[in-house]
């Protein structure tokens, strides 16, 4: 499955090992229509070496920051590897961020050079002020280098060398620069590859933005580690994703919850449009699969083989979800269809993966067990075992860039305090209950995790998403619950077109009333409002909660 581990825990060692072990095996793939173009490990390494040498000629020295601004592309991967493997420090930029934010990161990081695509440069030009460092255009020419070895003196790094600084605003609105070393990233890739059981024959769909460490670690470093290959996705549209999977022969899709929500809805719409006999068969098979799951039997694979094939997903052996909370009903839906959909957990500060379920032991509702090298503990657990999730291991960040105070706040006695609340069961499975900063405290001193309530509201077929927050009570102290609810207009429109009348306001009220009827008074939503548009989110589809603190 996986060959011997390189002796040195560096990205350069992973790349050199892969190019030596599997020189002619495809590493990166790009689909154009029905055609797939491959780039081998040896070709990519040669391109990386050529760009690394050019960076030296441009005056980039070990430890210098090199920013990388581009949409997902082979050129992005080559640049990322060239920067890190030449002992410079990669500073990945969000190509969708506002130009002002990007310039702020460039200034704050003191980047010496910006490698960019044409599209990125055009967007940055609208900022109306100059870029504070040298710039260079990324072109496909880097991939036309000869495939000989070469560059051994350039492609080398030490495990404790700083490899990446990731500036992420997350959900709080304050950007911090997370510093990750080669050992951080490679140790996480090794642990993730083992838990995901990556085979050399596997093909991962590179769909998520590469500037985020979840994507770069899993799609690039895990792929390098296992000798597998990665296919760059054409777009985020469900139809394109399915075509990328079918034509590119993808076997693993690392994604975020919204991707699986969209795929689920696409499959459900296709079934709804089918003849009555087929709809009845799907309903019957679903009931059988659900009954089987109660006794530990999996009937979904044989029962829904034709449905998976028609959907273009028959080649998929694993869906992996991270970056945000996955609704259990989505997980159950795919299990009924015969898919393995596993959920994991981590932070940018942890390179990023801390836990993952495994295909052989997938516990729905949990984010899995610690991967190799990770230790977990729950700090200040309450009577229900819920407290702050803390972690330590070789994948924990060096600290926040130029911010010793924030670093000291989260790194204490060798443990990273994640700021997330959760619990561990007796077998080591981790359950996330919410963010500590989001906790709502009632007048009676009760702690409420809004994410748990949102998960309940979002189960309604008429709700796209919701956001629950606390507002200070005018009398008695403490907070009371309020909610913003976004209707699922696509589903509601489909129902109306099929002849079912839907009163949106009435359905939203019923959703809240049904929830309130099942919980104690202190957990009830006192006021709520319909929100017309989706909430603003991060690249990994987490709601920027700080932007929504009151009803409109």
Short mmCIF file of C-alpha atoms in Angstrom, two decimals:
data_model
loop_
_atom_site.label_atom_id
_atom_site.label_comp_id
_atom_site.label_asym_id
_atom_site.label_seq_id
_atom_site.Cartn_x
_atom_site.Cartn_y
_atom_site.Cartn_z
CA UNK A 1 0.00 0.00 0.00
CA UNK A 2 2.52 2.62 1.20
CA UNK A 3 6.27 2.32 0.64
CA UNK A 4 8.92 2.99 3.26
CA UNK A 5 8.76 6.39 4.91
CA UNK A 6 11.43 8.88 3.80
CA UNK A 7 14.08 9.29 6.49
CA UNK A 8 13.66 13.07 6.63
CA UNK A 9 10.36 14.60 7.66
CA UNK A 10 10.25 17.29 4.97
CA UNK A 11 8.16 18.08 1.93
CA UNK A 12 11.34 17.92 -0.17
CA UNK A 13 11.94 14.36 1.05
CA UNK A 14 8.37 13.39 0.12
CA UNK A 15 8.77 14.83 -3.39
CA UNK A 16 12.21 13.31 -3.99
CA UNK A 17 11.04 9.94 -2.69
CA UNK A 18 7.92 9.93 -4.88
CA UNK A 19 9.87 10.91 -8.02
CA UNK A 20 12.43 8.19 -7.39
CA UNK A 21 9.93 5.51 -6.37
CA UNK A 22 7.27 6.17 -9.03
CA UNK A 23 8.87 8.39 -11.74
CA UNK A 24 6.40 7.54 -14.50
CA UNK A 25 3.26 7.31 -12.41
CA UNK A 26 0.70 10.12 -12.84
CA UNK A 27 0.74 12.64 -10.00
CA UNK A 28 -1.43 15.53 -11.24
CA UNK A 29 -4.27 15.27 -13.75
CA UNK A 30 -6.35 17.86 -15.58
CA UNK A 31 -9.59 17.12 -17.43
CA UNK A 32 -10.64 18.93 -20.59
CA UNK A 33 -13.93 17.57 -21.88
CA UNK A 34 -13.50 13.81 -22.19
CA UNK A 35 -9.68 14.06 -22.23
CA UNK A 36 -7.45 13.74 -19.18
CA UNK A 37 -3.85 15.01 -19.26
CA UNK A 38 -1.33 13.57 -16.80
CA UNK A 39 1.85 14.95 -15.25
CA UNK A 40 4.09 12.32 -13.67
CA UNK A 41 5.96 12.54 -10.38
CA UNK A 42 9.25 12.92 -12.27
CA UNK A 43 7.85 15.69 -14.49
CA UNK A 44 6.48 17.62 -11.52
CA UNK A 45 9.74 17.25 -9.60
CA UNK A 46 11.72 18.54 -12.57
CA UNK A 47 9.39 21.52 -12.87
CA UNK A 48 9.69 22.17 -9.14
CA UNK A 49 13.49 22.06 -9.34
CA UNK A 50 13.52 24.49 -12.27
CA UNK A 51 11.32 27.01 -10.46
CA UNK A 52 13.28 26.59 -7.22
CA UNK A 53 16.50 27.44 -9.10
CA UNK A 54 14.81 30.48 -10.61
CA UNK A 55 13.70 31.64 -7.16
CA UNK A 56 17.34 31.54 -6.12
CA UNK A 57 18.31 33.59 -9.17
CA UNK A 58 15.65 36.10 -8.17
CA UNK A 59 17.38 36.48 -4.82
CA UNK A 60 15.05 34.37 -2.68
CA UNK A 61 17.01 32.87 0.21
CA UNK A 62 16.06 30.23 2.80
CA UNK A 63 13.58 31.74 5.24
CA UNK A 64 12.30 34.39 2.82
CA UNK A 65 8.54 34.65 2.40
CA UNK A 66 7.10 34.00 -1.07
CA UNK A 67 3.39 34.68 -1.50
CA UNK A 68 1.34 32.52 -3.84
CA UNK A 69 -1.79 33.96 -5.42
CA UNK A 70 -3.66 31.81 -7.91
CA UNK A 71 -6.75 29.75 -8.43
CA UNK A 72 -6.28 25.96 -8.21
CA UNK A 73 -3.90 24.81 -10.96
CA UNK A 74 -0.89 22.62 -11.64
CA UNK A 75 1.16 25.81 -11.56
CA UNK A 76 -0.03 26.46 -7.98
CA UNK A 77 1.15 23.00 -6.90
CA UNK A 78 4.54 23.40 -8.62
CA UNK A 79 5.03 26.83 -7.03
CA UNK A 80 4.04 25.63 -3.55
CA UNK A 81 6.47 22.73 -3.75
CA UNK A 82 9.25 24.89 -5.21
CA UNK A 83 8.93 27.48 -2.45
CA UNK A 84 8.82 25.02 0.44
CA UNK A 85 11.38 22.57 -0.93
CA UNK A 86 13.93 25.35 -1.51
CA UNK A 87 13.66 26.32 2.20
CA UNK A 88 11.73 29.51 1.48
CA UNK A 89 8.37 30.06 3.22
CA UNK A 90 5.13 29.77 1.24
CA UNK A 91 2.40 32.32 2.01
CA UNK A 92 -0.74 31.01 0.23
CA UNK A 93 -3.31 33.71 -0.52
CA UNK A 94 -7.06 33.37 -0.89
CA UNK A 95 -7.73 34.25 -4.53
CA UNK A 96 -11.32 35.16 -3.59
CA UNK A 97 -10.35 37.59 -0.82
CA UNK A 98 -10.82 41.33 -1.22
CA UNK A 99 -7.77 43.03 -2.81
CA UNK A 100 -7.30 45.17 0.29
CA UNK A 101 -7.12 42.06 2.49
CA UNK A 102 -4.52 40.51 0.19
CA UNK A 103 -2.33 43.61 0.23
CA UNK A 104 -2.61 43.69 4.02
CA UNK A 105 -1.30 40.12 4.23
CA UNK A 106 1.55 40.93 1.85
CA UNK A 107 2.53 43.92 3.95
CA UNK A 108 2.17 42.16 7.29
CA UNK A 109 4.14 39.08 6.21
CA UNK A 110 6.99 41.08 4.59
CA UNK A 111 6.83 38.77 1.57
CA UNK A 112 9.81 39.23 -0.77
CA UNK A 113 8.00 37.98 -3.87
CA UNK A 114 4.47 37.30 -5.12
CA UNK A 115 3.97 34.46 -7.61
CA UNK A 116 0.59 34.94 -9.25
CA UNK A 117 -1.76 33.97 -12.06
CA UNK A 118 -3.07 36.54 -14.58
CA UNK A 119 -6.56 36.36 -13.09
CA UNK A 120 -5.20 37.02 -9.59
CA UNK A 121 -3.13 39.99 -10.79
CA UNK A 122 -6.13 41.50 -12.57
CA UNK A 123 -8.20 41.30 -9.39
CA UNK A 124 -5.40 42.72 -7.26
CA UNK A 125 -5.00 45.69 -9.63
CA UNK A 126 -8.44 46.95 -8.58
CA UNK A 127 -7.08 47.75 -5.10
CA UNK A 128 -5.74 51.06 -6.42
CA UNK A 129 -2.40 50.85 -4.66
CA UNK A 130 0.90 49.14 -5.49
CA UNK A 131 1.87 45.62 -4.45
CA UNK A 132 4.47 45.91 -1.66
CA UNK A 133 6.87 43.30 -3.09
CA UNK A 134 8.30 42.00 -6.35
CA UNK A 135 5.93 40.00 -8.54
CA UNK A 136 6.28 37.21 -11.06
CA UNK A 137 3.69 35.60 -13.32
CA UNK A 138 3.13 31.86 -13.04
CA UNK A 139 3.14 30.29 -16.50
CA UNK A 140 2.87 26.71 -17.80
CA UNK A 141 6.52 26.92 -18.94
CA UNK A 142 7.63 25.52 -15.59
CA UNK A 143 6.13 22.19 -16.63
CA UNK A 144 8.14 21.99 -19.84
CA UNK A 145 11.41 21.34 -18.02
CA UNK A 146 13.38 18.16 -18.81
CA UNK A 147 12.49 15.21 -16.60
CA UNK A 148 16.04 14.48 -15.41
CA UNK A 149 16.86 14.44 -11.70
CA UNK A 150 18.90 17.60 -11.03
CA UNK A 151 18.26 20.21 -8.40
CA UNK A 152 19.39 18.00 -5.51
CA UNK A 153 21.22 20.91 -3.96
CA UNK A 154 18.05 23.05 -4.11
CA UNK A 155 15.32 20.58 -3.16
CA UNK A 156 16.34 20.02 0.43
CA UNK A 157 15.01 21.25 3.78
CA UNK A 158 15.23 20.49 7.48
CA UNK A 159 12.26 19.19 9.51
CA UNK A 160 12.13 22.30 11.72
CA UNK A 161 12.35 24.74 8.80
CA UNK A 162 9.32 26.98 8.56
CA UNK A 163 7.42 25.82 5.45
CA UNK A 164 4.19 27.80 5.36
CA UNK A 165 2.50 30.81 6.94
CA UNK A 166 -1.27 30.66 6.50
CA UNK A 167 -3.24 33.81 7.18
CA UNK A 168 -6.81 32.87 7.88
CA UNK A 169 -9.55 35.18 9.13
CA UNK A 170 -11.78 32.23 9.97
CA UNK A 171 -15.13 33.07 11.57
CA UNK A 172 -13.96 35.79 13.96
CA UNK A 173 -12.81 38.41 11.47
CA UNK A 174 -9.26 38.67 12.87
CA UNK A 175 -6.51 37.23 10.65
CA UNK A 176 -3.65 35.33 12.30
CA UNK A 177 -0.62 33.92 10.54
CA UNK A 178 -0.30 30.24 11.40
CA UNK A 179 3.33 29.07 11.13
CA UNK A 180 3.74 25.43 10.07
CA UNK A 181 7.05 23.61 9.75
CA UNK A 182 7.98 20.77 7.41
CA UNK A 183 7.67 18.31 10.31
CA UNK A 184 4.22 19.67 11.16
CA UNK A 185 2.90 19.14 7.64
CA UNK A 186 4.60 15.84 6.82
CA UNK A 187 3.66 14.21 10.13
CA UNK A 188 0.05 15.17 9.50
CA UNK A 189 0.18 13.84 5.94
CA UNK A 190 1.60 10.52 7.17
CA UNK A 191 -1.06 10.15 9.86
CA UNK A 192 -3.87 11.14 7.50
CA UNK A 193 -2.70 8.75 4.77
CA UNK A 194 -2.68 5.88 7.25
CA UNK A 195 -6.19 6.63 8.56
CA UNK A 196 -7.68 7.19 5.10
CA UNK A 197 -5.92 4.03 3.83
CA UNK A 198 -4.49 5.62 0.69
CA UNK A 199 -3.45 3.20 -2.08
CA UNK A 200 -1.13 3.96 -4.99
CA UNK A 201 -4.11 3.32 -7.28
CA UNK A 202 -6.18 6.04 -5.63
CA UNK A 203 -7.13 9.25 -7.42
CA UNK A 204 -8.20 12.20 -5.23
CA UNK A 205 -10.39 14.96 -6.63
CA UNK A 206 -8.68 18.28 -5.93
CA UNK A 207 -11.78 20.39 -5.44
CA UNK A 208 -11.17 22.54 -2.35
CA UNK A 209 -9.11 25.77 -2.55
CA UNK A 210 -5.42 24.90 -2.31
CA UNK A 211 -4.61 27.97 -0.24
CA UNK A 212 -6.29 26.23 2.68
CA UNK A 213 -4.16 23.68 4.51
CA UNK A 214 -6.91 21.00 4.48
CA UNK A 215 -6.70 20.90 0.70
CA UNK A 216 -2.93 21.26 0.31
CA UNK A 217 -2.16 18.65 2.97
CA UNK A 218 -4.70 16.02 1.93
CA UNK A 219 -4.67 16.51 -1.85
CA UNK A 220 -0.95 17.18 -2.34
CA UNK A 221 1.09 15.87 0.60
CA UNK A 222 -1.04 12.81 1.33
CA UNK A 223 -1.00 12.03 -2.40
CA UNK A 224 2.79 12.36 -2.49
CA UNK A 225 3.03 10.17 0.59
CA UNK A 226 1.01 7.34 -0.89
CA UNK A 227 2.13 7.53 -4.53
CA UNK A 228 -1.46 8.24 -5.58
CA UNK A 229 -2.60 10.98 -7.95
CA UNK A 230 -4.85 14.03 -7.80
CA UNK A 231 -7.27 15.31 -10.45
CA UNK A 232 -7.93 19.04 -10.49
CA UNK A 233 -11.66 19.71 -10.41
CA UNK A 234 -13.23 21.66 -13.26
CA UNK A 235 -15.61 23.66 -11.04
CA UNK A 236 -17.75 23.44 -7.90
CA UNK A 237 -20.95 22.61 -9.82
CA UNK A 238 -22.43 19.22 -8.95
CA UNK A 239 -22.58 18.23 -12.61
CA UNK A 240 -18.92 19.08 -13.19
CA UNK A 241 -17.90 17.27 -10.01
CA UNK A 242 -19.68 14.14 -11.20
CA UNK A 243 -18.05 14.42 -14.65
CA UNK A 244 -14.63 14.92 -13.08
CA UNK A 245 -15.19 11.80 -10.98
CA UNK A 246 -16.47 9.72 -13.91
CA UNK A 247 -14.04 10.80 -16.62
CA UNK A 248 -11.03 11.20 -14.32
CA UNK A 249 -11.68 7.86 -12.58
CA UNK A 250 -11.63 9.50 -9.16
CA UNK A 251 -11.78 7.17 -6.15
CA UNK A 252 -11.61 9.62 -3.20
CA UNK A 253 -13.32 12.97 -2.77
CA UNK A 254 -11.98 15.12 0.08
CA UNK A 255 -14.67 17.74 0.60
CA UNK A 256 -16.61 19.92 3.00
CA UNK A 257 -20.20 19.30 4.15
CA UNK A 258 -21.81 21.58 1.58
CA UNK A 259 -20.38 19.50 -1.27
CA UNK A 260 -22.12 16.42 0.08
CA UNK A 261 -25.30 18.36 0.76
CA UNK A 262 -25.32 19.48 -2.89
CA UNK A 263 -24.59 15.97 -4.19
CA UNK A 264 -27.35 14.56 -2.01
CA UNK A 265 -29.84 17.11 -3.33
CA UNK A 266 -28.76 16.43 -6.94
CA UNK A 267 -29.33 12.70 -6.49
CA UNK A 268 -32.67 13.28 -4.76
CA UNK A 269 -33.85 15.58 -7.57
CA UNK A 270 -32.88 12.95 -10.13
CA UNK A 271 -34.83 10.29 -8.24
CA UNK A 272 -37.85 12.59 -7.87
CA UNK A 273 -37.94 13.09 -11.63
CA UNK A 274 -37.84 9.33 -12.31
CA UNK A 275 -40.92 7.20 -13.13
CA UNK A 276 -43.10 6.00 -10.26
CA UNK A 277 -41.80 2.41 -10.43
CA UNK A 278 -38.21 3.54 -9.99
CA UNK A 279 -39.09 5.95 -7.19
CA UNK A 280 -40.89 3.13 -5.38
CA UNK A 281 -37.91 0.81 -5.80
CA UNK A 282 -35.53 3.44 -4.41
CA UNK A 283 -37.83 3.98 -1.44
CA UNK A 284 -38.04 0.22 -0.77
CA UNK A 285 -34.28 -0.29 -1.09
CA UNK A 286 -33.70 2.65 1.25
CA UNK A 287 -35.93 1.08 3.89
CA UNK A 288 -34.06 -2.22 3.58
CA UNK A 289 -30.69 -0.46 3.84
CA UNK A 290 -31.83 1.42 6.95
CA UNK A 291 -33.06 -1.76 8.61
CA UNK A 292 -29.77 -3.47 7.79
CA UNK A 293 -27.74 -0.65 9.33
CA UNK A 294 -29.54 -1.15 12.66
CA UNK A 295 -28.05 -4.65 12.93
CA UNK A 296 -24.65 -3.76 11.49
CA UNK A 297 -25.29 -5.01 7.95
CA UNK A 298 -24.63 -2.98 4.79
CA UNK A 299 -27.13 -3.62 2.00
CA UNK A 300 -26.63 -0.29 0.25
CA UNK A 301 -23.75 -1.32 -2.01
CA UNK A 302 -25.58 -4.14 -3.86
CA UNK A 303 -29.03 -2.54 -3.73
CA UNK A 304 -28.00 0.83 -5.15
CA UNK A 305 -25.22 -0.27 -7.52
CA UNK A 306 -27.17 0.84 -10.60
CA UNK A 307 -28.12 4.19 -9.04
CA UNK A 308 -24.48 4.92 -8.20
CA UNK A 309 -23.44 3.97 -11.72
CA UNK A 310 -26.11 6.16 -13.32
CA UNK A 311 -25.03 9.06 -11.09
CA UNK A 312 -21.45 8.61 -12.35
CA UNK A 313 -20.20 7.78 -8.86
CA UNK A 314 -19.58 4.03 -9.11
CA UNK A 315 -15.80 4.48 -8.99
CA UNK A 316 -15.87 6.32 -5.66
CA UNK A 317 -14.66 4.26 -2.72
CA UNK A 318 -14.42 7.04 -0.16
CA UNK A 319 -15.92 10.45 0.64
CA UNK A 320 -13.95 12.38 3.29
CA UNK A 321 -15.54 15.41 4.95
CA UNK A 322 -13.78 18.07 7.00
CA UNK A 323 -13.63 21.80 7.60
CA UNK A 324 -17.06 22.06 9.24
CA UNK A 325 -19.71 19.94 10.92
CA UNK A 326 -21.45 17.31 8.78
CA UNK A 327 -25.12 16.71 9.50
CA UNK A 328 -25.64 13.05 10.57
CA UNK A 329 -28.61 12.67 8.21
CA UNK A 330 -26.36 13.48 5.24
CA UNK A 331 -23.92 10.82 6.39
CA UNK A 332 -26.74 8.30 6.82
CA UNK A 333 -28.12 9.09 3.37
CA UNK A 334 -24.85 8.24 1.65
CA UNK A 335 -24.40 5.15 3.80
CA UNK A 336 -27.79 3.92 2.65
CA UNK A 337 -26.63 4.33 -0.95
CA UNK A 338 -23.55 2.22 -0.24
CA UNK A 339 -20.93 4.98 0.10
CA UNK A 340 -18.34 5.35 2.82
CA UNK A 341 -18.54 8.98 3.97
CA UNK A 342 -16.16 9.62 6.85
CA UNK A 343 -15.84 12.79 8.87
CA UNK A 344 -12.69 14.31 10.36
CA UNK A 345 -11.66 17.29 12.46
CA UNK A 346 -8.75 19.66 12.74
CA UNK A 347 -7.59 23.25 12.56
CA UNK A 348 -5.15 25.22 10.46
CA UNK A 349 -3.01 25.28 13.62
CA UNK A 350 -2.78 21.46 13.49
CA UNK A 351 -1.67 21.12 9.86
CA UNK A 352 -4.77 20.50 9.87
CA UNK A 353 -6.01 16.96 10.62
CA UNK A 354 -6.35 15.77 14.22
CA UNK A 355 -8.98 13.06 13.88
CA UNK A 356 -10.72 11.03 11.23
CA UNK A 357 -13.10 8.15 11.16
CA UNK A 358 -11.90 5.21 9.09
CA UNK A 359 -13.85 3.34 6.41
CA UNK A 360 -13.74 0.22 8.58
CA UNK A 361 -14.89 1.97 11.77
CA UNK A 362 -17.10 4.89 10.86
CA UNK A 363 -19.12 6.29 13.74
CA UNK A 364 -21.77 8.71 12.45
CA UNK A 365 -22.03 11.85 14.55
CA UNK A 366 -18.41 11.61 15.64
CA UNK A 367 -15.38 13.18 13.93
CA UNK A 368 -13.42 10.00 14.57
CA UNK A 369 -10.36 9.07 16.58
CA UNK A 370 -6.95 10.73 16.79
CA UNK A 371 -4.66 10.01 13.84
CA UNK A 372 -1.15 8.66 14.34
CA UNK A 373 0.95 10.94 16.55
CA UNK A 374 -1.96 12.95 17.99
CA UNK A 375 -2.86 13.02 21.69
CA UNK A 376 -6.22 14.43 22.75
CA UNK A 377 -7.64 15.45 26.10
CA UNK A 378 -10.68 17.36 27.30
CA UNK A 379 -9.85 20.29 29.54
CA UNK A 380 -12.18 21.29 32.39
CA UNK A 381 -14.86 18.77 31.44
CA UNK A 382 -18.32 19.29 32.91
CA UNK A 383 -20.66 16.63 34.27
CA UNK A 384 -21.43 15.50 30.71
CA UNK A 385 -17.75 15.15 29.85
CA UNK A 386 -17.82 18.27 27.68
CA UNK A 387 -14.91 20.68 27.85
CA UNK A 388 -12.24 22.29 25.69
CA UNK A 389 -10.55 20.01 23.18
CA UNK A 390 -6.75 20.09 23.60
CA UNK A 391 -4.20 18.37 21.37
CA UNK A 392 -0.50 17.78 21.16
CA UNK A 393 1.78 16.08 18.66
CA UNK A 394 4.30 16.79 15.89
CA UNK A 395 1.67 18.47 13.70
CA UNK A 396 0.96 21.31 16.14
CA UNK A 397 2.01 24.70 14.75
CA UNK A 398 5.14 26.59 15.79
CA UNK A 399 2.93 29.56 16.70
CA UNK A 400 1.30 32.68 15.26
CA UNK A 401 3.45 34.91 13.10
CA UNK A 402 4.69 37.99 14.95
CA UNK A 403 2.10 37.42 17.69
CA UNK A 404 3.68 35.89 20.81
CA UNK A 405 0.74 36.88 23.01
CA UNK A 406 -1.84 34.96 20.95
CA UNK A 407 0.60 32.05 20.68
CA UNK A 408 0.98 31.88 24.46
CA UNK A 409 -2.80 31.96 24.87
CA UNK A 410 -3.33 28.75 22.87
CA UNK A 411 -0.04 26.85 23.34
CA UNK A 412 0.27 25.97 27.01
CA UNK A 413 2.49 23.26 28.51
CA UNK A 414 2.87 21.59 25.13
CA UNK A 415 -0.88 21.44 24.47
CA UNK A 416 -2.83 23.38 21.86
CA UNK A 417 -6.08 24.71 23.30
CA UNK A 418 -8.36 24.58 20.27
CA UNK A 419 -11.21 26.76 21.51
CA UNK A 420 -13.61 23.99 20.46
CA UNK A 421 -15.86 22.20 22.91
CA UNK A 422 -16.34 18.46 22.76
CA UNK A 423 -16.18 15.12 24.50
CA UNK A 424 -14.36 11.80 24.07
CA UNK A 425 -16.13 8.47 24.49
CA UNK A 426 -14.55 5.38 26.01
CA UNK A 427 -13.17 4.20 22.69
CA UNK A 428 -11.52 7.52 21.90
CA UNK A 429 -14.10 8.85 19.43
CA UNK A 430 -14.36 12.63 19.52
CA UNK A 431 -17.67 14.49 19.42
CA UNK A 432 -17.74 18.24 18.74
CA UNK A 433 -20.39 20.27 20.53
CA UNK A 434 -19.43 23.80 19.42
CA UNK A 435 -17.02 26.70 19.77
CA UNK A 436 -16.28 27.92 23.27
CA UNK A 437 -16.49 31.50 22.03
CA UNK A 438 -19.99 30.80 20.71
CA UNK A 439 -21.33 29.41 23.98
CA UNK A 440 -24.50 31.11 25.18
CA UNK A 441 -24.89 31.35 28.96
CA UNK A 442 -28.40 31.56 30.40
CA UNK A 443 -29.47 33.40 33.55
CA UNK A 444 -29.43 30.05 35.33
CA UNK A 445 -25.80 29.47 34.38
CA UNK A 446 -26.62 26.85 31.73
CA UNK A 447 -24.24 26.56 28.77
CA UNK A 448 -25.85 26.28 25.33
CA UNK A 449 -23.93 25.38 22.18
CA UNK A 450 -25.70 27.10 19.26
CA UNK A 451 -24.30 24.65 16.70
CA UNK A 452 -26.32 21.84 18.27
CA UNK A 453 -29.54 23.83 17.89
CA UNK A 454 -28.68 24.83 14.33
CA UNK A 455 -28.20 21.18 13.46
CA UNK A 456 -31.74 20.49 14.69
CA UNK A 457 -33.28 23.36 12.73
CA UNK A 458 -31.37 22.47 9.58
CA UNK A 459 -32.97 19.03 9.52
CA UNK A 460 -36.16 20.61 8.17
CA UNK A 461 -36.47 20.08 4.39
CA UNK A 462 -37.52 23.72 4.14
CA UNK A 463 -34.40 25.14 5.89
CA UNK A 464 -31.16 25.73 4.02
CA UNK A 465 -29.19 26.92 7.04
CA UNK A 466 -29.66 28.68 10.34
CA UNK A 467 -27.70 30.70 12.87
CA UNK A 468 -28.48 30.84 16.58
CA UNK A 469 -27.02 33.48 18.88
CA UNK A 470 -27.55 34.87 22.34
CA UNK A 471 -28.84 38.33 23.26
CA UNK A 472 -28.51 39.82 26.73
CA UNK A 473 -31.83 39.66 28.58
CA UNK A 474 -33.27 42.99 29.69
CA UNK A 475 -34.23 41.50 33.05
CA UNK A 476 -32.67 38.75 35.12
CA UNK A 477 -29.24 38.61 33.48
CA UNK A 478 -27.93 35.95 31.15
CA UNK A 479 -28.82 35.53 27.48
CA UNK A 480 -31.83 34.36 25.54
CA UNK A 481 -31.82 32.61 22.19
CA UNK A 482 -32.58 34.16 18.84
CA UNK A 483 -32.23 32.73 15.37
CA UNK A 484 -31.84 33.70 11.74
CA UNK A 485 -33.21 31.09 9.32
CA UNK A 486 -32.50 30.85 5.59
CA UNK A 487 -35.26 29.00 3.68
CA UNK A 488 -34.23 26.34 1.15
CA UNK A 489 -35.77 28.11 -1.83
CA UNK A 490 -34.59 25.51 -4.36
CA UNK A 491 -36.41 22.69 -2.55
CA UNK A 492 -39.47 24.86 -1.93
CA UNK A 493 -39.63 25.86 -5.60
CA UNK A 494 -39.38 22.21 -6.68
CA UNK A 495 -42.24 21.30 -4.34
CA UNK A 496 -44.39 24.13 -5.66
CA UNK A 497 -43.72 23.08 -9.25
CA UNK A 498 -44.85 19.55 -8.35
CA UNK A 499 -48.14 20.94 -7.06
CA UNK A 500 -47.37 21.16 -3.33
CA UNK A 501 -48.19 24.56 -1.86
CA UNK A 502 -45.61 25.77 0.68
CA UNK A 503 -46.08 28.75 2.99
CA UNK A 504 -42.48 29.68 3.84
CA UNK A 505 -43.24 31.74 6.93
CA UNK A 506 -45.56 29.06 8.28
CA UNK A 507 -43.01 26.31 7.71
CA UNK A 508 -40.25 28.32 9.41
CA UNK A 509 -42.54 28.93 12.39
CA UNK A 510 -43.41 25.24 12.55
CA UNK A 511 -39.71 24.32 12.48
CA UNK A 512 -39.00 26.59 15.45
CA UNK A 513 -42.14 25.51 17.31
CA UNK A 514 -41.34 21.81 16.80
CA UNK A 515 -37.84 22.38 18.17
CA UNK A 516 -39.07 24.41 21.15
CA UNK A 517 -41.57 21.71 22.05
CA UNK A 518 -38.78 19.18 22.62
CA UNK A 519 -36.36 21.15 24.80
CA UNK A 520 -36.34 22.80 28.25
CA UNK A 521 -37.44 26.43 28.50
CA UNK A 522 -33.89 27.76 28.78
CA UNK A 523 -32.99 26.17 25.40
CA UNK A 524 -36.01 27.55 23.54
CA UNK A 525 -35.69 30.13 20.76
CA UNK A 526 -37.45 33.29 21.89
CA UNK A 527 -37.34 35.25 18.64
CA UNK A 528 -36.48 34.33 15.10
CA UNK A 529 -36.45 35.88 11.65
CA UNK A 530 -36.20 34.76 8.04
CA UNK A 531 -32.90 35.70 6.41
CA UNK A 532 -33.21 36.10 2.64
CA UNK A 533 -29.67 35.17 1.55
CA UNK A 534 -27.05 32.62 2.53
CA UNK A 535 -24.74 33.64 5.34
CA UNK A 536 -21.30 34.89 4.44
CA UNK A 537 -18.76 32.08 4.84
CA UNK A 538 -15.08 31.25 4.86
CA UNK A 539 -13.38 29.23 2.09
CA UNK A 540 -14.34 26.04 3.94
CA UNK A 541 -17.97 27.14 4.20
CA UNK A 542 -17.98 28.08 7.89
CA UNK A 543 -20.33 30.95 8.71
CA UNK A 544 -18.62 34.20 9.65
CA UNK A 545 -20.68 34.42 12.81
CA UNK A 546 -19.31 37.77 13.94
CA UNK A 547 -21.24 39.44 11.10
CA UNK A 548 -24.60 38.31 12.49
CA UNK A 549 -25.27 39.41 16.05
CA UNK A 550 -28.85 40.64 15.91
CA UNK A 551 -32.14 40.27 14.10
CA UNK A 552 -32.64 42.64 11.19
#
